[in-house]
mmCIF file of C-alpha atoms and ligand atoms in Angstrom:
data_model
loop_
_atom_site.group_PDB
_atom_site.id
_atom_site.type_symbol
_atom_site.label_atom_id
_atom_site.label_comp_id
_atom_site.label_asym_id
_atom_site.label_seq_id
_atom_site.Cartn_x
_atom_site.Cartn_y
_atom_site.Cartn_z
ATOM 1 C CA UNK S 1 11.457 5.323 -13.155
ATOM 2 C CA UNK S 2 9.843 5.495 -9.812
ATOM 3 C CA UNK S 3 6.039 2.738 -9.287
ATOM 4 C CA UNK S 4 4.710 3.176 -6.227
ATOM 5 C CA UNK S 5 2.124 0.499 -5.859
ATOM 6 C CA UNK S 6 -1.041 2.116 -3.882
ATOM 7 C CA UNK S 7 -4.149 0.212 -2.817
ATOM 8 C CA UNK S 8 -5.961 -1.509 0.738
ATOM 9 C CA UNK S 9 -4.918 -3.842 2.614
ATOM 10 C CA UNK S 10 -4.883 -7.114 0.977
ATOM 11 C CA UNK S 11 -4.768 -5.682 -2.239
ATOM 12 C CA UNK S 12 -1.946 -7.453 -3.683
ATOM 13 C CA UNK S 13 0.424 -4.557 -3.329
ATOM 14 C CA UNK S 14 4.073 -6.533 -2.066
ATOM 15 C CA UNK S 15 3.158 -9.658 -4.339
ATOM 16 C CA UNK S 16 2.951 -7.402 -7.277
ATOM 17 C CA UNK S 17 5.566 -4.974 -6.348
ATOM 18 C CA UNK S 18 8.542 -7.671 -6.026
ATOM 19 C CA UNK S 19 7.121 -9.290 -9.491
ATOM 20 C CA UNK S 20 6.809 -5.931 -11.340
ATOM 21 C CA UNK S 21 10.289 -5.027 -9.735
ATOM 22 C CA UNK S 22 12.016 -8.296 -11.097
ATOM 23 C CA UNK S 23 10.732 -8.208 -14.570
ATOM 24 C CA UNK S 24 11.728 -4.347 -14.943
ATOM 25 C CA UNK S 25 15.004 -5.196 -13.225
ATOM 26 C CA UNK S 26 14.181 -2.342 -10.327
ATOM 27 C CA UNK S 27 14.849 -2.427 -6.677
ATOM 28 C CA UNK S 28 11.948 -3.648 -4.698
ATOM 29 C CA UNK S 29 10.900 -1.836 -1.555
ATOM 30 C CA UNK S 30 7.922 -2.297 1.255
ATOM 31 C CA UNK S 31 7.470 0.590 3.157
ATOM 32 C CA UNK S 32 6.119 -1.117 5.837
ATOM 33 C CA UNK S 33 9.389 -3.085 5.872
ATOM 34 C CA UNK S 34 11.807 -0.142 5.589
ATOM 35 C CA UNK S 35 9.784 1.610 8.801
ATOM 36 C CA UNK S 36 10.247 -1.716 10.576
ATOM 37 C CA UNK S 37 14.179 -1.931 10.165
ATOM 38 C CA UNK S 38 14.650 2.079 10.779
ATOM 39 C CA UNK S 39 12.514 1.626 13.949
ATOM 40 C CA UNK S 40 13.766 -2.296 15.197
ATOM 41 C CA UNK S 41 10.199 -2.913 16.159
ATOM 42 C CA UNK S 42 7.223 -4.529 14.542
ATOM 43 C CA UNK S 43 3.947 -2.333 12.667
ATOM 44 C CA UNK S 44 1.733 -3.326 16.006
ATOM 45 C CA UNK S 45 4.748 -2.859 18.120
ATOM 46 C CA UNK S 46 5.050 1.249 16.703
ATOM 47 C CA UNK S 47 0.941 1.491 17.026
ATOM 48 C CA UNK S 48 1.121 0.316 20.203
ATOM 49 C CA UNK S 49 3.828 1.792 22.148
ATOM 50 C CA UNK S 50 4.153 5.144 20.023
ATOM 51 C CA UNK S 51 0.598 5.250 18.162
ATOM 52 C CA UNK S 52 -0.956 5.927 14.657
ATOM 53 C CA UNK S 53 0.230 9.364 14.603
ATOM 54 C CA UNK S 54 4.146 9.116 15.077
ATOM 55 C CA UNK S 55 3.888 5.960 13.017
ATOM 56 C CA UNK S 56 2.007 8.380 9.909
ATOM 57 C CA UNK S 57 4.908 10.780 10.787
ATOM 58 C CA UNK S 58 7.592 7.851 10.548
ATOM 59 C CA UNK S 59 5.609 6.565 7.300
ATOM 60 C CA UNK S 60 5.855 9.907 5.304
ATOM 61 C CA UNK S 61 9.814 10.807 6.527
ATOM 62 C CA UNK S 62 10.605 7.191 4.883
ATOM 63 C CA UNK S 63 8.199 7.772 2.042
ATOM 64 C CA UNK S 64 10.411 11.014 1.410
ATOM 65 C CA UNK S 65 13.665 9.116 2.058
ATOM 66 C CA UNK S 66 13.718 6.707 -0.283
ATOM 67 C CA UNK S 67 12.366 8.611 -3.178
ATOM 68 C CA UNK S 68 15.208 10.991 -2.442
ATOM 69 C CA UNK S 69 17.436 8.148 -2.551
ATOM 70 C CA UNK S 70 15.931 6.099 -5.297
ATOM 71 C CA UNK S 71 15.763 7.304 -8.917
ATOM 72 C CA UNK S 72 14.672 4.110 -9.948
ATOM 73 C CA UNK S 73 12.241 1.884 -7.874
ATOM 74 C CA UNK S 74 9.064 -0.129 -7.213
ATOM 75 C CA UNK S 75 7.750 0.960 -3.898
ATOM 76 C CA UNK S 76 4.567 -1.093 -2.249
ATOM 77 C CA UNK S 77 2.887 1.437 0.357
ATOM 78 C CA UNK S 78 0.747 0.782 3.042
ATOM 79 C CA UNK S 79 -2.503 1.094 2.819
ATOM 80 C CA UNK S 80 -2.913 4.203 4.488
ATOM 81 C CA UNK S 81 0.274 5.740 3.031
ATOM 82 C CA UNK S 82 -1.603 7.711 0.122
ATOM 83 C CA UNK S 83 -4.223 8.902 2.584
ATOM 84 C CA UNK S 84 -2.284 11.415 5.019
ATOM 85 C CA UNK S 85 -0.459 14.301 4.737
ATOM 86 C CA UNK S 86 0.586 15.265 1.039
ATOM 87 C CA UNK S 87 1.398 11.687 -0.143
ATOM 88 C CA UNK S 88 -0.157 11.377 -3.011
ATOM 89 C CA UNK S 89 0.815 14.480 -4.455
ATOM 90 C CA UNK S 90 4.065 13.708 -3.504
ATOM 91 C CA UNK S 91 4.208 10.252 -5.439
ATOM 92 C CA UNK S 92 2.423 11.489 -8.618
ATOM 93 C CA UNK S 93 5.235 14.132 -8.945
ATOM 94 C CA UNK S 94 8.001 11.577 -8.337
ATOM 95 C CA UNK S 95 6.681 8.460 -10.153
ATOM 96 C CA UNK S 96 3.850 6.635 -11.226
ATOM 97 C CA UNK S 97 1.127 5.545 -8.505
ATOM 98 C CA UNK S 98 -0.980 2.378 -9.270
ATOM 99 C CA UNK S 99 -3.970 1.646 -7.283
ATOM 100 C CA UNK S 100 -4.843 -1.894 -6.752
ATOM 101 C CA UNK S 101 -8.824 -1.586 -6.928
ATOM 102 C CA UNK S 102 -8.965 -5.394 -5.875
ATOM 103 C CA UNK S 103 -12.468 -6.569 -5.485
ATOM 104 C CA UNK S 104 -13.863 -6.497 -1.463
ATOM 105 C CA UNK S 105 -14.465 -10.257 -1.319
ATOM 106 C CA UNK S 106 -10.981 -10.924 -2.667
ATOM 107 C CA UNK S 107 -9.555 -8.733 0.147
ATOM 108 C CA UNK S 108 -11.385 -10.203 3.008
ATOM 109 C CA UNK S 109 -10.479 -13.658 1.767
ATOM 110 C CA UNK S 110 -6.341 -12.712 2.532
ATOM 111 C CA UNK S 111 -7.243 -10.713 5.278
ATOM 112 C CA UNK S 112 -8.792 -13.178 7.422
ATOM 113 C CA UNK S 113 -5.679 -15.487 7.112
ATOM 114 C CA UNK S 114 -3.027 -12.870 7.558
ATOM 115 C CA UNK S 115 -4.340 -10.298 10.091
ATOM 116 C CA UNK S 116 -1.716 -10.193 12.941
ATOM 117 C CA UNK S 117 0.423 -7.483 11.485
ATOM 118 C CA UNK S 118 -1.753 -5.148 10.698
ATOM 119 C CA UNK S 119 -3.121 -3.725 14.297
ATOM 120 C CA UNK S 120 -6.372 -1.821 12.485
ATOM 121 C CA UNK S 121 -7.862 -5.323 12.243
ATOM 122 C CA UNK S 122 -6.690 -6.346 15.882
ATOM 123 C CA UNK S 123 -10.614 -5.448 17.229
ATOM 124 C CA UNK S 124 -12.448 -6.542 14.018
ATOM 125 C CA UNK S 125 -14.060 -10.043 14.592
ATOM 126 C CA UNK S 126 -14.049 -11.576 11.179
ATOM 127 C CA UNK S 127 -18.003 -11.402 11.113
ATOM 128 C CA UNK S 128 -16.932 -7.073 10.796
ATOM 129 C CA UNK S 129 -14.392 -7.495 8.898
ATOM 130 C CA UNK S 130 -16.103 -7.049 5.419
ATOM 131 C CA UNK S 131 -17.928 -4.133 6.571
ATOM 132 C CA UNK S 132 -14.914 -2.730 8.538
ATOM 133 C CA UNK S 133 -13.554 -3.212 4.477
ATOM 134 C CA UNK S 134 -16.117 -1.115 2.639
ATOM 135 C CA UNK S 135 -16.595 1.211 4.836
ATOM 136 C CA UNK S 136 -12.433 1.839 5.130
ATOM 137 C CA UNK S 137 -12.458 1.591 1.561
ATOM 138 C CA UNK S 138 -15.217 4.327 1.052
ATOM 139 C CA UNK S 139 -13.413 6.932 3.280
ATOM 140 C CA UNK S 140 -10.490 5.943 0.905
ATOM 141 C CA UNK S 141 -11.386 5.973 -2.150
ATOM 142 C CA UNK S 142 -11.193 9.441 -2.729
ATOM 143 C CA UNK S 143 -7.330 9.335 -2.251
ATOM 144 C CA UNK S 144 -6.609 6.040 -4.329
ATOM 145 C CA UNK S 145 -8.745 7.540 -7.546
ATOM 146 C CA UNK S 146 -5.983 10.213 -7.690
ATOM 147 C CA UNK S 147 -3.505 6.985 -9.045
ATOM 148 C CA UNK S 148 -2.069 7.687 -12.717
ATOM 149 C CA UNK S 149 -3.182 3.943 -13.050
ATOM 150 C CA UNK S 150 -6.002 1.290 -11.810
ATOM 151 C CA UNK S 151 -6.031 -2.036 -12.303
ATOM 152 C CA UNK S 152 -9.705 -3.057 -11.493
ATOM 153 C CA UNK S 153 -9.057 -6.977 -12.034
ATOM 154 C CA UNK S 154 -5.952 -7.643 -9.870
ATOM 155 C CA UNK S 155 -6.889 -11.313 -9.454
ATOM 156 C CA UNK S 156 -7.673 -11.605 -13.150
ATOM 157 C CA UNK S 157 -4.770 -9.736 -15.207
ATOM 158 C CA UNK S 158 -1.541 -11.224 -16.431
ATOM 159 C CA UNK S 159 1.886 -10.367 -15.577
ATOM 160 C CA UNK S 160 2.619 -8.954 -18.746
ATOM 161 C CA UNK S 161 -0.814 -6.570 -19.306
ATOM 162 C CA UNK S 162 0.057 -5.639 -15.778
ATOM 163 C CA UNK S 163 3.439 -3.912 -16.746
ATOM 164 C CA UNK S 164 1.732 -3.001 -20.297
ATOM 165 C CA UNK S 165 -0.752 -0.778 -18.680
ATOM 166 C CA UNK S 166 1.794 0.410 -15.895
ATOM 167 C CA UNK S 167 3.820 1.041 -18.436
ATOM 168 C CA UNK S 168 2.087 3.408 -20.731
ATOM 169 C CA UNK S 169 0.576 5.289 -18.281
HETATM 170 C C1 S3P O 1 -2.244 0.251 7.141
HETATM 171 C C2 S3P O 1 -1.807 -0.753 6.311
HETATM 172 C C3 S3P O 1 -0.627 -1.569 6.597
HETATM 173 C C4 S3P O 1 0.343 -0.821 7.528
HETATM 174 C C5 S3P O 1 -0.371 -0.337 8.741
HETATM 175 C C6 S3P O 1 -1.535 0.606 8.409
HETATM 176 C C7 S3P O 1 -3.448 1.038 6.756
HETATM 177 O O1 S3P O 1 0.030 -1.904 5.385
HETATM 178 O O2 S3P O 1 0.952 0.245 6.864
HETATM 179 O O3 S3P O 1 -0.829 -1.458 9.438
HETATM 180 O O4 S3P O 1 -3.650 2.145 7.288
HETATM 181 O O5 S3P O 1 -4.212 0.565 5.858
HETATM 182 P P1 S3P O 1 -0.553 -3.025 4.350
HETATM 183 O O6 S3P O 1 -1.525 -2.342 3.444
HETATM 184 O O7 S3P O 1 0.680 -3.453 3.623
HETATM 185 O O8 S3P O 1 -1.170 -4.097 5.162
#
């Protein structure tokens, strides 16, 4: 069983991934992480140096990597991960996808405490930010609706309806 855990940023995607993970007794992986230790350099670090299009390139190889590798898993993407290349083709044939559709407000609330590591934010003031949200989210959208499963009340559901509903999708 392969969950790959889909969604913005902010969405909740590593918090619920490593839960999900423990409860089904999976391995737990971040794809941001895994692109971090193949690379020995930080997210801003690869945008920075090598830009947004070796780091989509680097994002899909490990994307393909692991799944090859991993019959079983829970795998939280990045944000963007469903949204280039094939992707999300590629993770509906080889698993499960579940799109976090956490609410906007909810979102901007993390994002304004933990915005250092993610270098899309790096030139959003925080007065932007919730705008710089919808309007990423809208361009989105049409790539996260493709998800087997959405969970519209991330903030709201239980541990156990969350596997329920991943579950019996
Ligand atoms: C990105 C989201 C980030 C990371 C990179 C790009 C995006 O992951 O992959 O900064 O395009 O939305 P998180 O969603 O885990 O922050």
């Amino acid at each position: 069983m392969r969950i790959f855990l889909i969604g913005f940023m902010g969405s909740g995607k590593t918090h619920w991934g490593k839960q999900v993970a423990q409860r089904l007794h999976l391995p737990f992986y971040d794809l941001d992480e895994v692109i971090v230790a193949a690379e020995h350099r930080t997210i801003p670090d690869i945008f920075g140096e090598s830009g947004e299009e070796y780091f989509r390139n680097k994002e899909k190889e490990m994307l393909e990597k692991l799944v090859d590798e991993n019959t079983n898993m829970v795998l939280s993407c990045g944000g963007g991960t469903p949204c280039f290349f094939n992707n999300i083709e590629f993770m509906k044939k080889y698993g499960t996808v579940v799109w976090l559709n956490t609410q906007v407000d909810v979102m901007l609330h993390r994002l304004m405490k933990e915005r250092e590591l993610r270098p899309l934010l790096k030139d959003i003031t925080n007065e932007d930010l919730k705008y710089y949200i919808i309007r990423k989210l809208n361009e989105r959208r049409m790539y996260y609706e493709q998800a087997d499963v959405i969970i519209d009340k991330e903030d709201a559901i239980s541990m156990n309806d969350f596997i329920q509903t991943v579950l019996h999708a």
